[in-house]
Amino acid sequence: MKETTLKVRGARQNNLRNIDLDLHRDQLIVFTGPSGSGKTSLAIDTLHSEGQRRLIEALGAGRRFDLSRPDVDVITGLPPTIGVLQHAQVQSRSTVGSLTETGPLLRSLSAHHGIVHCAICDRPLPALPAERIAATLADLAEGSRLTFLAPVRRQQDGDLHRLLQEIHAQGFARVRIDGEMYHLEDAPQVNPDHPHDLEVVVDRVKVSPDRTARIFEAVQTSLAAGDGRLIVLCATSRGAVADPLQFADHPYCFVDDVRWPRPTPRALSANAPEGACEHCGGRGCAVCAHTGLGPLARQVRLGEHSLQHLLTAPLSATRETLSSLPPVHGAEALQAELDRRLKTLIDLGLGHLPLSRRAPELSSGERSRTRLAGQTGHQLSGVLFVLDEPTAGLHEQDLPGVISYIKQLREGGNTVLVIDHHPLVVHNADVEVRFGPGAGPNGGLIIHNGPPQPTQQPSIPNITPRRFSGGLRLEGASGRNLDAISVRFPNGKWTAVFGVSGSGKSTLISATLAPAVAVALGQKGEPLPYRRLTGTKGVQRLLHLDRGPVSRSARSSTATAVGVWTSIRNLLASTRSARIRGFGPQRFSFNRAGGRCEACQGVGHRTLQLDYLPDAVVICEVCEGRRFDAATLSVEYKGASVHDILEMSVDQARTHFANQPRILRMLTALRDVGLGYLPLGQTADTFSGGEAQRLRLASELARARRDSLADTVVILDEPAAALHPDDAHHIIDSLKRLVSRGATVITVAYQPALLAAADHLIEMGPGAGPDGGTIIGQQ
């Protein structure tokens, strides 16, 4: 009998307070609550983690290891689990195509059914196996006389005598030299200083039903003798001579004598050595139209369209092009799957993106939906999907498509668990589970479990045209979909740029303005095209706080990212217990040998790479996850060891170090940007994009000592993404504090609370991709 209920008993992971929960399967369930209230602890650190552990155990991959188990008494009715997580890292060379598997499908279709074209004359160069060549010839009019020629030399000089001897030794009796037939013994002497053509006459066959086997044999022999090439002279039964038929079992141009290898999926990939552009190494400069494709891949076409065009065109145009192709024999299923995946991306509002767009160049909303499509697009059933903030970074107009797709996952026989705050997501859920009442130690309880409770629908302020003087002025920005726009950002104000996803916000701010200011300050930067930047006089400092990872190292943490760990180590080293043992500050570093556990090198766990399975995390059996050796752990400050301190949340640590002004200042900066719930020891490779960005902001706030920031430009992309609306005030207060000290603050944002708090609004649109890229309103 099918299990219909997912039951959790005694969940204590992180700040969860021994909670019990029953969830009906095959429903859309939304977890809500303030940041740090326990949503992620249950959804990801408990359910998703346990689902992965059970899968690995069931497949036998974990028998040699004691796989980490979340802190929970029992979980029953847990189906196989797939997570689309905020902190999931993407490779710098990942693209929309690779993240959603549409790229590999398109490469496979192109490799097996595309046609290479000559780079010189642009002629199609079909590569045909011997069977297809023989079938083509056998279908010619009965009675046609075929002469099979194997090309040996094409327009090359040199003496033919030795080559003719080799041909004779192979058992052939006739050749054609410069278009004339000869018996080998009658072959003329040719001028070795002039170029010549030489073909071996392999066989002569008259087309008839009983000669099919001989035709096939002649084709095979000719291809072998002609290095994969074959010329067939054809005369009808009445003596009419047709143009020679030319075949090759690999892409070859008989006109320009240009040879290509047979295409393979790897040879059409920018991430494989054999498929990468020779100029940029697959990174994408202008020779390959920024696709990273090598010369062979640039010559492959499906129908009339090159692979390069299909990768760089908007997804909607690519799907339309592929849909217009006739069904390819033997590839119908491949074509259907490729079309389904492209449709999913378009339905999610990503039709403006090309498959070649690099993941780091995507906006937060685009990256979120791309991951959603990639990790849930396998038409699975009976699965628990855990979706972490799928609407983060999305404009109101982008939400219906995402919500519709999430419902389709549920209707496919799956349980969908969504961590989200948006009222539209909550309204469309079957069940709302709200955590709280606060964050960290003040959270960890379930305060509502039932039908969704009504919440206020946010609204974006209406804006009217308004002029500002002074400030930065960017003119003629034309990168990607920007329509040569010019825009001004007033000095000492907070400017918020908003609009539908794909309208050009991140392209304008993160990819054009920020690097353009960096270049103006004499720093490294590669801005997208623009005509001119003015107003930088007096600007001496740029803080571009992006959403990229703080660090990919498991030894970087909340405490090290903001710089507070050095002060805490110094404090621990100053204790009487540490001085007696002769322990200095380095003893409390998990990045150096001496005090850390050497079995795990201070990480507290080991990550096991299990080939085709997700990586597994195993708690270190020596230190039991505490990172340090016993002697180091014996040193305490106010009753807390170094491990205890790393386990504290920022808010707990603020209380613990209340009499340490330097430490307290840095911890307060973390609290002020809404990160009071983060444990000091949480590793940087698990931060969401929004957490990483807010850590950078906190670091700057903690370091800022000058009263005036009038010479500073601060740029942030979606600073409140994935924050509960009740926590948005942290970001608002932090940004206003920067403005009060004279900084020019520029954000890409969509949250109504941030837009209402900003001094200046710029709306981009009206649509996405080619339908966007313009300024449609300012206030």
mmCIF file of N, CA and C in Angstrom, residues 423-512:
data_model
loop_
_atom_site.group_PDB
_atom_site.id
_atom_site.type_symbol
_atom_site.label_atom_id
_atom_site.label_comp_id
_atom_site.label_asym_id
_atom_site.label_seq_id
_atom_site.Cartn_x
_atom_site.Cartn_y
_atom_site.Cartn_z
ATOM 1 N N PRO A 423 3.426 36.151 -1.340
ATOM 2 C CA PRO A 423 1.999 35.851 -1.119
ATOM 3 C C PRO A 423 1.371 35.025 -2.218
ATOM 4 N N LEU A 424 1.778 35.200 -3.472
ATOM 5 C CA LEU A 424 1.199 34.412 -4.559
ATOM 6 C C LEU A 424 1.563 32.942 -4.439
ATOM 7 N N VAL A 425 2.800 32.664 -4.019
ATOM 8 C CA VAL A 425 3.212 31.271 -3.816
ATOM 9 C C VAL A 425 2.421 30.662 -2.667
ATOM 10 N N VAL A 426 2.320 31.399 -1.571
ATOM 11 C CA VAL A 426 1.561 30.903 -0.409
ATOM 12 C C VAL A 426 0.101 30.668 -0.791
ATOM 13 N N HIS A 427 -0.478 31.592 -1.525
ATOM 14 C CA HIS A 427 -1.889 31.489 -1.915
ATOM 15 C C HIS A 427 -2.153 30.243 -2.756
ATOM 16 N N ASN A 428 -1.194 29.845 -3.590
ATOM 17 C CA ASN A 428 -1.388 28.708 -4.491
ATOM 18 C C ASN A 428 -0.991 27.372 -3.870
ATOM 19 N N ALA A 429 -0.492 27.382 -2.634
ATOM 20 C CA ALA A 429 -0.087 26.146 -1.979
ATOM 21 C C ALA A 429 -1.290 25.404 -1.419
ATOM 22 N N ASP A 430 -1.117 24.103 -1.221
ATOM 23 C CA ASP A 430 -2.136 23.308 -0.536
ATOM 24 C C ASP A 430 -2.035 23.474 0.972
ATOM 25 N N VAL A 431 -0.797 23.603 1.452
ATOM 26 C CA VAL A 431 -0.550 23.688 2.884
ATOM 27 C C VAL A 431 0.528 24.740 3.138
ATOM 28 N N GLU A 432 0.340 25.536 4.185
ATOM 29 C CA GLU A 432 1.377 26.459 4.642
ATOM 30 C C GLU A 432 1.861 26.006 6.009
ATOM 31 N N VAL A 433 3.190 25.843 6.132
ATOM 32 C CA VAL A 433 3.808 25.547 7.422
ATOM 33 C C VAL A 433 4.660 26.759 7.778
ATOM 34 N N ARG A 434 4.257 27.466 8.836
ATOM 35 C CA ARG A 434 4.959 28.696 9.211
ATOM 36 C C ARG A 434 5.822 28.442 10.440
ATOM 37 N N PHE A 435 7.089 28.881 10.344
ATOM 38 C CA PHE A 435 8.052 28.696 11.419
ATOM 39 C C PHE A 435 8.251 30.019 12.153
ATOM 40 N N GLY A 436 8.702 29.923 13.404
ATOM 41 C CA GLY A 436 8.943 31.125 14.170
ATOM 42 C C GLY A 436 9.016 30.801 15.648
ATOM 43 N N PRO A 437 8.656 31.765 16.485
ATOM 44 C CA PRO A 437 8.157 33.091 16.088
ATOM 45 C C PRO A 437 9.249 34.039 15.613
ATOM 46 N N GLY A 438 10.493 33.788 16.032
ATOM 47 C CA GLY A 438 11.597 34.638 15.614
ATOM 48 C C GLY A 438 12.648 33.845 14.869
ATOM 49 N N ALA A 439 13.906 34.285 15.001
ATOM 50 C CA ALA A 439 15.017 33.628 14.310
ATOM 51 C C ALA A 439 15.969 33.021 15.327
ATOM 52 N N GLY A 440 16.836 32.102 14.853
ATOM 53 C CA GLY A 440 17.833 31.499 15.722
ATOM 54 C C GLY A 440 17.202 30.815 16.905
ATOM 55 N N PRO A 441 17.696 31.085 18.124
ATOM 56 C CA PRO A 441 17.126 30.441 19.314
ATOM 57 C C PRO A 441 15.699 30.883 19.604
ATOM 58 N N ASN A 442 15.261 31.967 18.968
ATOM 59 C CA ASN A 442 13.882 32.428 19.142
ATOM 60 C C ASN A 442 12.935 31.820 18.101
ATOM 61 N N GLY A 443 13.462 30.955 17.268
ATOM 62 C CA GLY A 443 12.640 30.287 16.269
ATOM 63 C C GLY A 443 12.623 28.804 16.517
ATOM 64 N N GLY A 444 12.528 28.031 15.426
ATOM 65 C CA GLY A 444 12.591 26.585 15.557
ATOM 66 C C GLY A 444 11.300 25.915 15.948
ATOM 67 N N LEU A 445 10.174 26.671 15.948
ATOM 68 C CA LEU A 445 8.872 26.095 16.271
ATOM 69 C C LEU A 445 7.941 26.229 15.074
ATOM 70 N N ILE A 446 6.953 25.343 14.990
ATOM 71 C CA ILE A 446 5.911 25.463 13.960
ATOM 72 C C ILE A 446 4.741 26.194 14.591
ATOM 73 N N ILE A 447 4.424 27.372 14.056
ATOM 74 C CA ILE A 447 3.352 28.180 14.646
ATOM 75 C C ILE A 447 2.085 28.156 13.795
ATOM 76 N N HIS A 448 2.141 27.505 12.626
ATOM 77 C CA HIS A 448 0.930 27.288 11.828
ATOM 78 C C HIS A 448 1.182 26.132 10.879
ATOM 79 N N ASN A 449 0.220 25.228 10.778
ATOM 80 C CA ASN A 449 0.297 24.094 9.854
ATOM 81 C C ASN A 449 -1.111 23.818 9.359
ATOM 82 N N GLY A 450 -1.418 24.305 8.166
ATOM 83 C CA GLY A 450 -2.762 24.138 7.644
ATOM 84 C C GLY A 450 -2.957 24.925 6.366
ATOM 85 N N PRO A 451 -4.197 25.263 6.047
ATOM 86 C CA PRO A 451 -4.455 26.028 4.823
ATOM 87 C C PRO A 451 -3.691 27.343 4.836
ATOM 88 N N PRO A 452 -3.273 27.837 3.670
ATOM 89 C CA PRO A 452 -2.531 29.098 3.611
ATOM 90 C C PRO A 452 -3.320 30.232 4.234
ATOM 91 N N GLN A 453 -2.619 31.037 5.020
ATOM 92 C CA GLN A 453 -3.253 32.187 5.643
ATOM 93 C C GLN A 453 -3.084 33.400 4.730
ATOM 94 N N PRO A 454 -4.118 34.228 4.617
ATOM 95 C CA PRO A 454 -4.034 35.373 3.709
ATOM 96 C C PRO A 454 -2.949 36.351 4.142
ATOM 97 N N THR A 455 -2.206 36.846 3.163
ATOM 98 C CA THR A 455 -1.188 37.861 3.406
ATOM 99 C C THR A 455 -1.385 38.986 2.410
ATOM 100 N N GLN A 456 -0.865 40.135 2.760
ATOM 101 C CA GLN A 456 -1.063 41.307 1.915
ATOM 102 C C GLN A 456 -0.264 41.179 0.631
ATOM 103 N N GLN A 457 -0.919 41.443 -0.499
ATOM 104 C CA GLN A 457 -0.255 41.388 -1.796
ATOM 105 C C GLN A 457 0.613 42.631 -1.975
ATOM 106 N N PRO A 458 1.929 42.472 -2.214
ATOM 107 C CA PRO A 458 2.783 43.647 -2.367
ATOM 108 C C PRO A 458 2.479 44.370 -3.669
ATOM 109 N N SER A 459 2.749 45.650 -3.670
ATOM 110 C CA SER A 459 2.550 46.445 -4.885
ATOM 111 C C SER A 459 3.777 47.297 -5.140
ATOM 112 N N ILE A 460 4.090 47.476 -6.400
ATOM 113 C CA ILE A 460 5.240 48.270 -6.794
ATOM 114 C C ILE A 460 4.783 49.703 -7.018
ATOM 115 N N PRO A 461 5.501 50.689 -6.500
ATOM 116 C CA PRO A 461 5.067 52.082 -6.642
ATOM 117 C C PRO A 461 4.964 52.498 -8.099
ATOM 118 N N ASN A 462 3.946 53.313 -8.391
ATOM 119 C CA ASN A 462 3.873 53.943 -9.708
ATOM 120 C C ASN A 462 4.921 55.046 -9.780
ATOM 121 N N ILE A 463 5.536 55.193 -10.939
ATOM 122 C CA ILE A 463 6.571 56.207 -11.061
ATOM 123 C C ILE A 463 6.221 57.168 -12.186
ATOM 124 N N THR A 464 6.640 58.384 -12.009
ATOM 125 C CA THR A 464 6.416 59.433 -13.007
ATOM 126 C C THR A 464 7.753 60.041 -13.368
ATOM 127 N N PRO A 465 7.889 60.604 -14.604
ATOM 128 C CA PRO A 465 9.173 61.170 -15.021
ATOM 129 C C PRO A 465 9.647 62.259 -14.062
ATOM 130 N N ARG A 466 10.961 62.254 -13.833
ATOM 131 C CA ARG A 466 11.560 63.237 -12.930
ATOM 132 C C ARG A 466 13.022 63.418 -13.324
ATOM 133 N N ARG A 467 13.513 64.626 -13.221
ATOM 134 C CA ARG A 467 14.879 64.910 -13.646
ATOM 135 C C ARG A 467 15.784 65.156 -12.443
ATOM 136 N N PHE A 468 17.008 64.674 -12.573
ATOM 137 C CA PHE A 468 18.028 64.926 -11.567
ATOM 138 C C PHE A 468 19.230 65.541 -12.265
ATOM 139 N N SER A 469 19.942 66.363 -11.564
ATOM 140 C CA SER A 469 21.188 66.911 -12.089
ATOM 141 C C SER A 469 22.343 66.356 -11.280
ATOM 142 N N GLY A 470 23.511 66.304 -11.907
ATOM 143 C CA GLY A 470 24.682 65.794 -11.228
ATOM 144 C C GLY A 470 24.681 64.285 -11.143
ATOM 145 N N GLY A 471 25.792 63.737 -10.651
ATOM 146 C CA GLY A 471 25.897 62.300 -10.468
ATOM 147 C C GLY A 471 26.534 61.604 -11.651
ATOM 148 N N LEU A 472 26.582 60.301 -11.565
ATOM 149 C CA LEU A 472 27.117 59.489 -12.657
ATOM 150 C C LEU A 472 26.142 59.498 -13.826
ATOM 151 N N ARG A 473 26.685 59.624 -15.028
ATOM 152 C CA ARG A 473 25.849 59.537 -16.231
ATOM 153 C C ARG A 473 26.495 58.558 -17.200
ATOM 154 N N LEU A 474 25.772 57.488 -17.472
ATOM 155 C CA LEU A 474 26.224 56.467 -18.417
ATOM 156 C C LEU A 474 25.466 56.670 -19.722
ATOM 157 N N GLU A 475 26.196 56.833 -20.821
ATOM 158 C CA GLU A 475 25.564 57.130 -22.099
ATOM 159 C C GLU A 475 25.827 56.013 -23.106
ATOM 160 N N GLY A 476 24.812 55.719 -23.903
ATOM 161 C CA GLY A 476 24.952 54.782 -25.012
ATOM 162 C C GLY A 476 25.264 53.366 -24.610
ATOM 163 N N ALA A 477 24.677 52.882 -23.525
ATOM 164 C CA ALA A 477 24.901 51.490 -23.100
ATOM 165 C C ALA A 477 24.156 50.557 -24.044
ATOM 166 N N SER A 478 24.893 49.651 -24.697
ATOM 167 C CA SER A 478 24.291 48.814 -25.744
ATOM 168 C C SER A 478 24.654 47.337 -25.616
ATOM 169 N N GLY A 479 25.138 46.898 -24.458
ATOM 170 C CA GLY A 479 25.462 45.485 -24.277
ATOM 171 C C GLY A 479 24.215 44.618 -24.253
ATOM 172 N N ARG A 480 24.329 43.397 -24.792
ATOM 173 C CA ARG A 480 23.220 42.434 -24.841
ATOM 174 C C ARG A 480 21.963 43.089 -25.407
ATOM 175 N N ASN A 481 20.911 43.211 -24.586
ATOM 176 C CA ASN A 481 19.658 43.737 -25.135
ATOM 177 C C ASN A 481 19.462 45.225 -24.882
ATOM 178 N N LEU A 482 20.464 45.917 -24.325
ATOM 179 C CA LEU A 482 20.310 47.345 -24.044
ATOM 180 C C LEU A 482 20.262 48.136 -25.348
ATOM 181 N N ASP A 483 19.310 49.044 -25.431
ATOM 182 C CA ASP A 483 19.048 49.777 -26.671
ATOM 183 C C ASP A 483 19.746 51.138 -26.654
ATOM 184 N N ALA A 484 21.085 51.120 -26.521
ATOM 185 C CA ALA A 484 21.891 52.350 -26.528
ATOM 186 C C ALA A 484 21.309 53.397 -25.573
ATOM 187 N N ILE A 485 21.009 52.967 -24.347
ATOM 188 C CA ILE A 485 20.323 53.847 -23.407
ATOM 189 C C ILE A 485 21.320 54.726 -22.651
ATOM 190 N N SER A 486 20.823 55.856 -22.178
ATOM 191 C CA SER A 486 21.584 56.755 -21.328
ATOM 192 C C SER A 486 20.807 56.954 -20.038
ATOM 193 N N VAL A 487 21.517 56.972 -18.911
ATOM 194 C CA VAL A 487 20.840 57.028 -17.622
ATOM 195 C C VAL A 487 21.741 57.734 -16.613
ATOM 196 N N ARG A 488 21.102 58.449 -15.673
ATOM 197 C CA ARG A 488 21.840 59.199 -14.652
ATOM 198 C C ARG A 488 21.534 58.646 -13.256
ATOM 199 N N PHE A 489 22.578 58.624 -12.408
ATOM 200 C CA PHE A 489 22.453 58.161 -11.031
ATOM 201 C C PHE A 489 22.898 59.296 -10.119
ATOM 202 N N PRO A 490 21.965 59.932 -9.401
ATOM 203 C CA PRO A 490 22.312 61.114 -8.610
ATOM 204 C C PRO A 490 23.273 60.809 -7.466
ATOM 205 N N ASN A 491 24.167 61.749 -7.195
ATOM 206 C CA ASN A 491 25.138 61.613 -6.109
ATOM 207 C C ASN A 491 24.450 61.609 -4.756
ATOM 208 N N GLY A 492 25.007 60.796 -3.849
ATOM 209 C CA GLY A 492 24.533 60.809 -2.475
ATOM 210 C C GLY A 492 23.105 60.344 -2.295
ATOM 211 N N LYS A 493 22.573 59.610 -3.271
ATOM 212 C CA LYS A 493 21.212 59.103 -3.212
ATOM 213 C C LYS A 493 21.217 57.583 -3.399
ATOM 214 N N TRP A 494 20.091 56.997 -3.053
ATOM 215 C CA TRP A 494 19.897 55.563 -3.299
ATOM 216 C C TRP A 494 19.004 55.408 -4.518
ATOM 217 N N THR A 495 19.579 54.850 -5.582
ATOM 218 C CA THR A 495 18.840 54.592 -6.814
ATOM 219 C C THR A 495 18.529 53.111 -6.904
ATOM 220 N N ALA A 496 17.263 52.770 -7.120
ATOM 221 C CA ALA A 496 16.841 51.377 -7.285
ATOM 222 C C ALA A 496 16.368 51.168 -8.713
ATOM 223 N N VAL A 497 16.918 50.171 -9.386
ATOM 224 C CA VAL A 497 16.559 49.836 -10.760
ATOM 225 C C VAL A 497 15.715 48.570 -10.718
ATOM 226 N N PHE A 498 14.537 48.603 -11.347
ATOM 227 C CA PHE A 498 13.669 47.428 -11.315
ATOM 228 C C PHE A 498 13.037 47.222 -12.690
ATOM 229 N N GLY A 499 12.342 46.117 -12.827
ATOM 230 C CA GLY A 499 11.721 45.739 -14.094
ATOM 231 C C GLY A 499 11.614 44.239 -14.180
ATOM 232 N N VAL A 500 10.944 43.749 -15.205
ATOM 233 C CA VAL A 500 10.769 42.304 -15.358
ATOM 234 C C VAL A 500 12.123 41.632 -15.533
ATOM 235 N N SER A 501 12.193 40.368 -15.165
ATOM 236 C CA SER A 501 13.427 39.612 -15.338
ATOM 237 C C SER A 501 13.783 39.553 -16.820
ATOM 238 N N GLY A 502 15.037 39.866 -17.125
ATOM 239 C CA GLY A 502 15.479 39.875 -18.516
ATOM 240 C C GLY A 502 15.331 41.213 -19.199
ATOM 241 N N SER A 503 14.883 42.241 -18.449
ATOM 242 C CA SER A 503 14.680 43.560 -19.063
ATOM 243 C C SER A 503 15.986 44.315 -19.247
ATOM 244 N N GLY A 504 17.063 43.840 -18.620
ATOM 245 C CA GLY A 504 18.361 44.488 -18.804
ATOM 246 C C GLY A 504 18.924 45.125 -17.556
ATOM 247 N N LYS A 505 18.312 44.895 -16.378
ATOM 248 C CA LYS A 505 18.752 45.539 -15.143
ATOM 249 C C LYS A 505 20.192 45.172 -14.783
ATOM 250 N N SER A 506 20.455 43.866 -14.675
ATOM 251 C CA SER A 506 21.797 43.421 -14.301
ATOM 252 C C SER A 506 22.809 43.742 -15.398
ATOM 253 N N THR A 507 22.358 43.676 -16.650
ATOM 254 C CA THR A 507 23.257 44.038 -17.746
ATOM 255 C C THR A 507 23.685 45.491 -17.618
ATOM 256 N N LEU A 508 22.739 46.366 -17.293
ATOM 257 C CA LEU A 508 23.053 47.791 -17.158
ATOM 258 C C LEU A 508 23.942 48.057 -15.951
ATOM 259 N N ILE A 509 23.587 47.503 -14.804
ATOM 260 C CA ILE A 509 24.260 47.868 -13.557
ATOM 261 C C ILE A 509 25.521 47.031 -13.310
ATOM 262 N N SER A 510 25.367 45.704 -13.273
ATOM 263 C CA SER A 510 26.491 44.845 -12.891
ATOM 264 C C SER A 510 27.486 44.620 -14.028
ATOM 265 N N ALA A 511 26.971 44.556 -15.264
ATOM 266 C CA ALA A 511 27.855 44.208 -16.379
ATOM 267 C C ALA A 511 28.344 45.429 -17.159
ATOM 268 N N THR A 512 27.755 46.600 -16.941
ATOM 269 C CA THR A 512 28.192 47.789 -17.674
ATOM 270 C C THR A 512 28.656 48.889 -16.732
#
